Amino acid sequence: MGQGRVVSIQGPVVGVEIEFGHEVPAIHEILEAKTQKGERVVLEAVEYLNRRNTDKTVIVQCIALTSVFGLQRNAPVFINGSVINTPVGDEVCSRILNVLGEPIDNKGPIKAKKKCPIHKKKVSQAKDVGVPQQIRFEIMETGIKAIDLLFPVIKGTRIGILGGAALGKSVLILELMHNIITKHSGVCIFTGAGERIREGNELYHEMVKQNIIDRSVLILGQMNESPGAKFEVVHTGMTIAENFQKEKKDVLFFVDSVFRFAQAGSEISSLLGRLPSETGYQPTLISEMSSFQERIQSNKDAAITAIEAVYVPSDDLTDPAVVCIFSYLDSILILSREYFQLGLYPAIDPLLSSCSYMDPLILGKRHFYIAQEVIKVLSIYEELRRIVSIIGIEELSKDDRILFERAIKLRNFLTQPFFTAELYTGKKGVYVPLVKTIDGCEQIISGSLDKVPEQDFYMIGAL
């Protein structure tokens, strides 16, 4: 056990001086110290500074994974000799862990047979040669009309839910978990990176209520924790997911929010003295994001399907961190503030959002055709909306007016009450099979429901 001492503390960044004769910790290795009250402080080595005037010491810059409140200068630091190792396997199911893999649910220690380091030295590319087509493009039904019709969740892909503050990202994540896990045979892993304590608490009790906690794992690096914990917690969650994949179990991997992960990296980078890049983000943003995102891979035995919430600061989709995340996503669901203010829940903007798997060979000809017709009608509505706001709907031609009214009915039909939002909406949640969603949209587009008032389509399930 090597030993050093604390020589500087700048927020979550702690400088540790290692004396000559003691082993210098490797990058990502764990060091431990104690506060004035004897509380444990866990540090992770991230870089080395130049040696001091003599060659007898070296300064190791570390990020704190726990609170540094009460840590004093010259406090002794012990080198643990290992990196963060998290318990994996069936023993972690129904438990809540922190970034260090320690239980925080007051249910006692986790008696796992195996522990794995959270950092991988090399990301191996998945060998999907020979994987049958029906497995590679298996549609996972969510019961949410807008998603199943226009942006289907394909097994083994990455789906991003992007939106500004208070647009319903977390509620949509909860609903997806609720609807998919009940029909999904694998394991669900939820990683909370920098989100509110209240949300983690609500999520846990909702899982208990719906009897899906036995196949779920929660890993939380919460908003009140250090940036180091918020940054490393996604790697802890990913390590647990990879182990289940090795056991040939399909994994649903939820992250809320990937932006907080990037933000924590930016905070650490600034305190380490690195020169910022565009708009103040860390120069290592792309490499840090890729080290996480490229671990989300599937193979012929099991798939990891990632659903990631991305906070969009000030509703600015051109923010460098958001743009960086874009490139790794297969489907992008953008939540619109305008839709939210109109009461269209979920507030997914179908014209701004996109899906890489909108293909008749994957979805089927009927599904693909109806989805394209819906997008077409909604596009025409957006063109006519500005005209209607100026001259009124009465001035439109007969054909344009019919399309305009059908588009309103389609927008209303694609809303629905959520199970996880019953407390807020006062309406019982509904699960709508994909077939009924396609049937409903087809009836609206064909004109067979032109005489039905548009308000009758709002916040309902199937027709």
Coordinates of C-alpha atoms in Angstrom, one line a residue:
M1 CA 0.0 0.0 0.0
G2 CA 1.6 3.2 -1.2
Q3 CA 1.0 6.4 0.7
G4 CA 0.8 10.2 -0.2
R5 CA -0.7 13.4 1.1
V6 CA -3.2 16.0 0.0
V7 CA -1.5 19.1 -1.3
S8 CA -4.4 20.9 -3.1
I9 CA -8.2 20.8 -3.3
Q10 CA -10.1 22.6 -6.1
G11 CA -13.7 21.6 -5.8
P12 CA -13.8 17.9 -6.9
V13 CA -10.2 17.9 -8.1
V14 CA -7.7 16.8 -5.4
G15 CA -3.9 17.0 -5.9
V16 CA -2.0 14.2 -4.1
E17 CA 1.7 14.2 -3.6
I18 CA 3.4 10.8 -3.8
E19 CA 6.8 10.5 -2.1
F20 CA 9.8 8.8 -3.7
G21 CA 9.9 5.1 -2.9
H22 CA 6.1 4.7 -3.0
E23 CA 4.3 3.2 -6.1
V24 CA 2.7 5.8 -8.3
P25 CA -1.0 5.0 -9.0
A26 CA -2.0 4.2 -12.5
I27 CA -4.7 6.2 -14.4
H28 CA -8.2 5.3 -13.1
E29 CA -6.7 3.7 -10.0
I30 CA -8.4 4.4 -6.7
L31 CA -7.0 6.3 -3.8
E32 CA -8.6 6.8 -0.4
A33 CA -8.4 9.5 2.3
K34 CA -10.4 10.5 5.3
T35 CA -12.1 13.8 6.3
Q36 CA -11.7 15.5 9.6
K37 CA -14.7 13.6 10.9
G38 CA -13.3 10.3 9.7
E39 CA -15.6 10.0 6.6
R40 CA -14.2 8.1 3.6
V41 CA -13.2 10.1 0.5
V42 CA -12.7 8.1 -2.7
L43 CA -10.4 9.6 -5.4
E44 CA -9.6 8.4 -8.9
A45 CA -6.3 9.2 -10.5
V46 CA -6.7 11.0 -13.9
E47 CA -3.4 12.7 -14.7
Y48 CA 0.2 13.5 -13.4
L49 CA 1.7 16.9 -13.0
N50 CA 5.4 17.8 -13.5
R51 CA 7.6 16.8 -10.6
R52 CA 8.5 19.3 -8.0
N53 CA 11.9 21.0 -7.5
T54 CA 13.4 17.7 -6.6
D55 CA 12.8 14.3 -8.2
K56 CA 11.6 12.8 -4.9
T57 CA 7.8 13.5 -5.4
V58 CA 5.2 13.5 -8.1
I59 CA 1.8 15.2 -8.0
V60 CA -1.2 13.0 -9.0
Q61 CA -4.4 14.9 -10.0
C62 CA -7.5 13.0 -8.9
I63 CA -11.2 13.5 -9.2
A64 CA -13.3 12.9 -6.1
L65 CA -16.1 10.3 -6.4
T66 CA -17.5 11.2 -3.0
S67 CA -17.9 14.5 -1.1
V68 CA -14.6 16.3 -0.2
F69 CA -16.3 18.4 2.5
G70 CA -14.0 18.2 5.6
L71 CA -10.9 16.9 3.7
Q72 CA -7.8 18.8 4.9
R73 CA -4.5 19.7 3.4
N74 CA -1.7 17.2 4.3
A75 CA -4.3 14.5 5.0
P76 CA -2.8 11.0 4.4
V77 CA -3.8 9.3 1.2
F78 CA -3.6 5.5 0.6
I79 CA -3.3 3.9 -2.8
N80 CA -6.0 1.2 -3.1
G81 CA -4.1 -0.7 -5.8
S82 CA -7.2 -1.3 -8.0
V83 CA -9.7 0.5 -10.2
I84 CA -13.4 0.8 -9.5
N85 CA -14.9 -2.7 -9.5
T86 CA -18.7 -3.1 -9.6
P87 CA -20.6 -6.2 -8.7
V88 CA -22.3 -7.9 -11.7
G89 CA -24.7 -10.7 -12.2
D90 CA -28.2 -11.6 -11.1
E91 CA -27.4 -10.6 -7.5
V92 CA -27.6 -6.9 -8.5
C93 CA -31.2 -7.1 -9.7
S94 CA -33.7 -5.2 -7.7
R95 CA -30.9 -3.2 -6.1
I96 CA -29.9 0.5 -6.2
L97 CA -26.1 1.1 -6.6
N98 CA -23.8 4.1 -6.6
V99 CA -20.9 4.8 -8.9
L100 CA -18.6 2.6 -6.8
G101 CA -21.0 -0.4 -7.1
E102 CA -22.0 0.0 -3.4
P103 CA -25.7 -0.5 -2.5
I104 CA -27.5 2.6 -1.3
D105 CA -31.0 1.1 -0.8
N106 CA -30.4 0.0 2.9
K107 CA -30.9 -3.7 2.0
G108 CA -27.5 -4.9 3.1
P109 CA -24.4 -5.9 1.1
I110 CA -24.6 -7.4 -2.4
K111 CA -23.4 -11.0 -2.3
A112 CA -22.2 -11.0 -5.9
K113 CA -20.0 -13.8 -7.2
K114 CA -18.2 -11.6 -9.6
K115 CA -16.9 -8.0 -9.8
C116 CA -15.7 -6.2 -13.0
P117 CA -13.7 -3.1 -13.6
I118 CA -15.8 -0.3 -15.0
H119 CA -13.2 0.9 -17.6
K120 CA -12.4 -1.2 -20.7
K121 CA -9.0 -1.0 -22.2
K122 CA -10.3 -1.7 -25.7
V123 CA -13.7 -1.7 -27.3
S124 CA -14.1 -4.6 -29.6
Q125 CA -16.4 -4.3 -32.6
A126 CA -19.4 -6.6 -32.5
K127 CA -19.2 -9.4 -35.0
D128 CA -22.7 -9.5 -36.5
V129 CA -21.7 -11.6 -39.5
G130 CA -24.3 -14.3 -40.0
V131 CA -26.9 -12.8 -37.6
P132 CA -30.4 -13.6 -39.0
Q133 CA -32.2 -10.6 -40.5
Q134 CA -35.2 -11.0 -38.2
I135 CA -33.1 -10.7 -35.1
R136 CA -31.1 -7.7 -36.3
F137 CA -34.3 -5.7 -37.1
E138 CA -36.7 -6.8 -34.4
I139 CA -39.2 -4.1 -33.6
M140 CA -39.9 -3.6 -29.8
E141 CA -43.4 -2.4 -29.4
T142 CA -43.7 0.4 -26.8
G143 CA -47.5 0.9 -26.8
I144 CA -46.9 4.7 -27.4
K145 CA -48.6 5.6 -30.7
A146 CA -46.3 8.4 -31.8
I147 CA -43.2 6.3 -31.2
D148 CA -44.4 2.9 -32.6
L149 CA -45.7 4.5 -35.8
L150 CA -43.1 7.1 -36.7
F151 CA -40.0 6.2 -34.8
P152 CA -40.1 2.5 -34.0
V153 CA -37.7 1.1 -31.4
I154 CA -35.4 -1.5 -33.1
K155 CA -33.7 -4.0 -30.8
G156 CA -30.0 -3.3 -30.4
T157 CA -30.1 0.4 -31.4
R158 CA -29.6 3.7 -29.7
I159 CA -32.6 6.0 -29.3
G160 CA -32.2 9.6 -28.1
I161 CA -34.9 11.7 -26.4
L162 CA -33.9 15.3 -26.7
G163 CA -35.6 18.3 -25.2
G164 CA -35.2 21.4 -23.0
A165 CA -36.2 21.8 -19.4
A166 CA -39.6 20.4 -18.3
L167 CA -40.7 18.9 -21.6
G168 CA -41.2 15.4 -20.3
K169 CA -38.0 13.5 -21.0
S170 CA -38.0 11.7 -17.7
V171 CA -41.7 10.9 -17.8
L172 CA -41.3 9.5 -21.4
I173 CA -38.4 7.4 -20.2
L174 CA -40.5 6.0 -17.3
E175 CA -43.4 5.2 -19.6
L176 CA -41.0 3.4 -22.0
M177 CA -39.6 1.3 -19.1
H178 CA -43.1 0.5 -17.8
N179 CA -44.4 -0.6 -21.2
I180 CA -41.4 -2.4 -22.6
I181 CA -40.2 -4.3 -19.5
T182 CA -43.6 -6.0 -18.9
K183 CA -43.3 -7.7 -22.3
H184 CA -39.5 -7.8 -22.5
S185 CA -37.8 -11.0 -21.5
G186 CA -34.4 -9.5 -20.6
V187 CA -33.0 -7.1 -18.0
C188 CA -33.6 -3.4 -17.5
I189 CA -30.7 -1.1 -16.3
F190 CA -31.4 2.5 -15.4
T191 CA -28.4 4.8 -15.1
G192 CA -29.2 8.2 -13.5
A193 CA -26.4 10.7 -14.4
G194 CA -26.8 14.0 -12.6
E195 CA -30.6 13.8 -12.3
R196 CA -32.8 14.7 -9.3
I197 CA -33.0 12.5 -6.2
R198 CA -36.8 12.7 -6.4
E199 CA -36.8 11.1 -9.9
G200 CA -34.8 8.2 -8.7
N201 CA -37.1 7.7 -5.7
E202 CA -40.2 7.9 -7.9
L203 CA -38.7 5.4 -10.4
Y204 CA -37.9 2.9 -7.8
H205 CA -41.3 2.9 -6.2
E206 CA -43.0 2.8 -9.6
M207 CA -41.0 -0.3 -10.4
V208 CA -42.0 -1.9 -7.2
K209 CA -45.6 -1.0 -7.8
Q210 CA -45.5 -2.6 -11.3
N211 CA -43.7 -5.7 -10.2
I212 CA -40.8 -5.1 -12.6
I213 CA -38.1 -4.4 -10.0
D214 CA -36.9 -8.0 -9.9
R215 CA -35.5 -7.7 -13.4
S216 CA -34.2 -4.2 -13.0
V217 CA -31.0 -2.5 -11.7
L218 CA -30.7 1.2 -10.8
I219 CA -27.3 2.9 -10.8
L220 CA -27.5 6.5 -9.6
G221 CA -25.0 9.4 -9.6
Q222 CA -27.3 12.1 -8.5
M223 CA -27.4 15.8 -8.9
N224 CA -26.1 16.5 -5.4
E225 CA -23.1 14.2 -5.8
S226 CA -19.6 15.2 -7.1
P227 CA -19.0 15.7 -10.8
G228 CA -16.7 12.6 -10.7
A229 CA -19.6 10.4 -9.6
K230 CA -21.9 11.9 -12.4
F231 CA -19.2 11.3 -15.0
E232 CA -18.2 7.7 -14.1
V233 CA -21.7 6.4 -13.2
V234 CA -22.5 5.7 -16.9
H235 CA -19.4 3.4 -17.1
T236 CA -20.6 1.5 -14.0
G237 CA -24.0 1.0 -15.6
M238 CA -22.5 0.0 -18.9
T239 CA -20.3 -2.6 -17.2
I240 CA -23.3 -4.3 -15.6
A241 CA -25.1 -4.2 -18.9
E242 CA -22.2 -5.9 -20.7
N243 CA -22.0 -8.7 -18.2
F244 CA -25.7 -9.5 -18.7
Q245 CA -25.1 -9.5 -22.4
K246 CA -22.3 -12.0 -21.9
E247 CA -24.8 -14.2 -20.1
K248 CA -27.0 -14.0 -23.3
K249 CA -29.6 -11.8 -21.8
D250 CA -31.1 -8.9 -23.8
V251 CA -30.6 -5.6 -22.0
L252 CA -32.7 -2.4 -22.0
F253 CA -30.2 0.3 -21.1
F254 CA -31.7 3.7 -20.0
V255 CA -29.6 6.8 -19.4
D256 CA -31.0 10.0 -17.9
S257 CA -29.2 12.2 -18.9
V258 CA -26.3 11.9 -21.3
F259 CA -25.9 15.7 -21.3
R260 CA -25.2 15.7 -17.5
F261 CA -22.4 13.2 -18.2
A262 CA -20.8 15.6 -20.7
Q263 CA -21.4 18.5 -18.4
A264 CA -19.7 16.8 -15.5
G265 CA -16.7 16.1 -17.8
S266 CA -16.6 19.8 -18.7
E267 CA -16.5 20.8 -15.0
I268 CA -13.7 18.4 -14.2
S269 CA -11.7 19.5 -17.3
S270 CA -11.9 23.2 -16.3
L271 CA -10.7 22.4 -12.8
L272 CA -7.8 20.3 -14.2
G273 CA -6.7 23.4 -16.0
R274 CA -7.3 22.2 -19.6
L275 CA -8.0 24.8 -22.2
P276 CA -11.7 24.8 -23.1
S277 CA -12.8 24.3 -26.7
E278 CA -15.9 25.8 -28.4
T279 CA -18.5 27.4 -26.0
G280 CA -16.5 26.3 -22.9
Y281 CA -16.7 22.5 -23.3
Q282 CA -13.8 20.2 -22.6
P283 CA -11.4 19.5 -25.5
T284 CA -11.8 15.8 -24.8
L285 CA -15.6 15.9 -25.3
I286 CA -15.7 13.7 -28.4
S287 CA -13.3 11.1 -27.0
E288 CA -15.1 10.9 -23.7
M289 CA -18.5 10.5 -25.4
S290 CA -17.2 7.9 -27.8
S291 CA -15.6 5.9 -25.0
F292 CA -19.1 5.5 -23.5
Q293 CA -21.3 5.3 -26.6
E294 CA -19.2 2.8 -28.5
R295 CA -19.6 0.3 -25.7
I296 CA -23.3 0.0 -26.5
Q297 CA -23.0 -2.9 -29.0
S298 CA -25.0 -6.0 -29.8
N299 CA -23.9 -9.4 -30.9
K300 CA -25.6 -12.5 -32.2
D301 CA -26.4 -13.8 -28.7
A302 CA -27.9 -10.7 -27.0
A303 CA -28.6 -7.1 -27.7
I304 CA -28.2 -3.9 -25.7
T305 CA -31.0 -1.4 -26.6
A306 CA -30.1 2.1 -25.3
I307 CA -32.7 4.8 -24.7
E308 CA -30.9 8.0 -23.8
A309 CA -32.4 11.2 -22.5
V310 CA -30.5 14.3 -23.6
Y311 CA -31.1 17.7 -21.9
V312 CA -30.9 20.5 -24.5
P313 CA -29.7 23.7 -22.8
S314 CA -32.0 26.7 -23.7
D315 CA -33.7 24.6 -26.4
D316 CA -30.6 25.1 -28.6
L317 CA -30.2 22.0 -30.8
T318 CA -26.9 23.4 -32.1
D319 CA -25.2 23.2 -28.7
P320 CA -21.8 21.4 -29.2
A321 CA -22.5 18.7 -26.6
V322 CA -25.9 17.9 -28.1
V323 CA -24.4 17.8 -31.7
C324 CA -21.7 15.5 -30.4
I325 CA -24.4 13.1 -29.0
F326 CA -26.4 13.2 -32.3
S327 CA -23.8 11.3 -34.3
Y328 CA -24.1 8.2 -32.1
L329 CA -28.0 7.9 -32.2
D330 CA -30.0 5.7 -34.6
S331 CA -33.3 7.4 -33.8
I332 CA -33.8 11.0 -32.5
L333 CA -37.0 12.0 -30.7
I334 CA -37.1 15.8 -30.3
L335 CA -39.5 17.2 -27.8
S336 CA -41.1 20.5 -28.9
R337 CA -42.0 23.3 -26.5
E338 CA -44.7 24.4 -28.8
Y339 CA -46.3 20.9 -28.7
F340 CA -46.0 20.9 -24.9
Q341 CA -47.7 24.3 -24.6
L342 CA -50.5 23.0 -26.8
G343 CA -51.0 20.1 -24.4
L344 CA -49.9 17.5 -27.0
Y345 CA -48.4 14.8 -24.9
P346 CA -45.9 13.2 -25.6
A347 CA -44.6 16.4 -27.1
I348 CA -42.6 14.7 -29.9
D349 CA -42.2 16.9 -33.0
P350 CA -42.7 14.4 -35.9
L351 CA -41.1 16.7 -38.5
L352 CA -37.9 17.5 -36.5
S353 CA -37.4 14.0 -35.3
S354 CA -35.9 11.2 -37.3
C355 CA -35.4 7.4 -37.4
S356 CA -32.7 5.5 -39.4
Y357 CA -34.9 2.4 -39.8
M358 CA -37.9 3.8 -41.7
D359 CA -37.7 1.2 -44.4
P360 CA -40.5 -1.0 -45.8
L361 CA -38.2 -4.0 -45.6
I362 CA -38.0 -3.6 -41.8
L363 CA -41.4 -2.2 -41.0
G364 CA -43.6 -3.8 -43.6
K365 CA -45.2 -2.0 -46.6
R366 CA -48.4 -1.0 -44.8
H367 CA -46.7 0.5 -41.7
F368 CA -44.2 2.4 -43.9
Y369 CA -46.9 3.8 -46.2
I370 CA -49.1 5.0 -43.4
A371 CA -46.1 6.6 -41.5
Q372 CA -45.1 8.4 -44.7
E373 CA -48.7 9.6 -45.3
V374 CA -48.9 10.9 -41.7
I375 CA -45.6 12.9 -42.1
K376 CA -46.9 14.2 -45.4
V377 CA -50.2 15.5 -44.0
L378 CA -48.5 17.0 -41.0
S379 CA -46.0 18.8 -43.3
I380 CA -48.9 20.3 -45.3
Y381 CA -50.5 21.4 -42.0
E382 CA -47.3 23.3 -41.0
E383 CA -47.4 25.1 -44.4
L384 CA -51.1 26.0 -44.1
R385 CA -50.9 26.9 -40.4
R386 CA -49.3 30.3 -41.0
I387 CA -51.8 31.1 -43.7
V388 CA -54.8 30.1 -41.5
S389 CA -53.4 32.3 -38.7
I390 CA -53.6 35.3 -41.0
I391 CA -56.7 34.8 -43.2
G392 CA -58.6 32.2 -41.4
I393 CA -59.5 28.6 -42.2
E394 CA -62.6 29.7 -44.3
E395 CA -60.4 31.1 -47.0
L396 CA -58.7 27.8 -47.7
S397 CA -59.7 25.7 -50.7
K398 CA -61.9 22.7 -50.1
D399 CA -59.0 20.2 -50.5
D400 CA -56.6 22.2 -48.3
R401 CA -59.3 22.6 -45.6
I402 CA -59.9 18.8 -45.5
L403 CA -56.2 18.1 -45.2
F404 CA -55.8 20.8 -42.5
E405 CA -58.6 19.3 -40.4
R406 CA -57.3 15.7 -40.8
A407 CA -53.8 16.9 -39.7
I408 CA -55.3 18.3 -36.5
K409 CA -57.1 15.0 -35.9
L410 CA -53.9 13.1 -36.5
R411 CA -52.0 15.3 -34.0
N412 CA -54.6 14.8 -31.4
F413 CA -54.8 11.0 -32.1
L414 CA -51.0 10.7 -31.6
T415 CA -51.4 11.9 -28.0
Q416 CA -52.3 9.5 -25.2
P417 CA -52.4 9.3 -21.4
F418 CA -49.4 7.6 -19.7
F419 CA -49.5 5.1 -16.9
T420 CA -46.7 6.9 -15.2
A421 CA -48.4 10.3 -15.5
E422 CA -51.8 9.4 -14.1
L423 CA -51.1 11.6 -11.1
Y424 CA -50.6 14.6 -13.3
T425 CA -53.2 14.1 -16.0
G426 CA -56.0 12.5 -14.0
K427 CA -56.5 10.0 -16.8
K428 CA -55.8 6.3 -16.7
G429 CA -52.9 5.2 -18.9
V430 CA -53.4 3.2 -22.0
Y431 CA -51.2 0.8 -24.0
V432 CA -52.0 0.9 -27.8
P433 CA -50.8 -2.0 -30.0
L434 CA -49.1 -1.0 -33.2
V435 CA -51.8 -2.6 -35.4
K436 CA -54.5 -0.4 -33.8
T437 CA -52.3 2.7 -34.2
I438 CA -51.9 2.0 -37.9
D439 CA -55.6 1.3 -38.3
G440 CA -56.5 4.5 -36.6
C441 CA -54.2 6.7 -38.7
E442 CA -55.4 4.9 -41.8
Q443 CA -59.0 5.7 -41.0
I444 CA -58.2 9.4 -40.4
I445 CA -56.2 9.8 -43.6
S446 CA -58.8 8.0 -45.7
G447 CA -61.5 10.4 -44.7
S448 CA -63.9 8.0 -43.1
L449 CA -63.7 10.0 -39.8
D450 CA -64.1 13.5 -41.4
K451 CA -67.4 14.1 -39.6
V452 CA -66.0 13.3 -36.1
P453 CA -65.1 16.4 -34.1
E454 CA -61.3 16.8 -33.7
Q455 CA -61.6 17.0 -29.8
D456 CA -62.8 13.4 -29.7
F457 CA -59.3 12.2 -30.8
Y458 CA -57.5 14.0 -28.0
M459 CA -55.8 11.9 -25.3
I460 CA -57.4 8.6 -26.2
G461 CA -56.1 5.1 -26.8
A462 CA -57.1 3.2 -29.9
L463 CA -60.1 4.4 -31.9

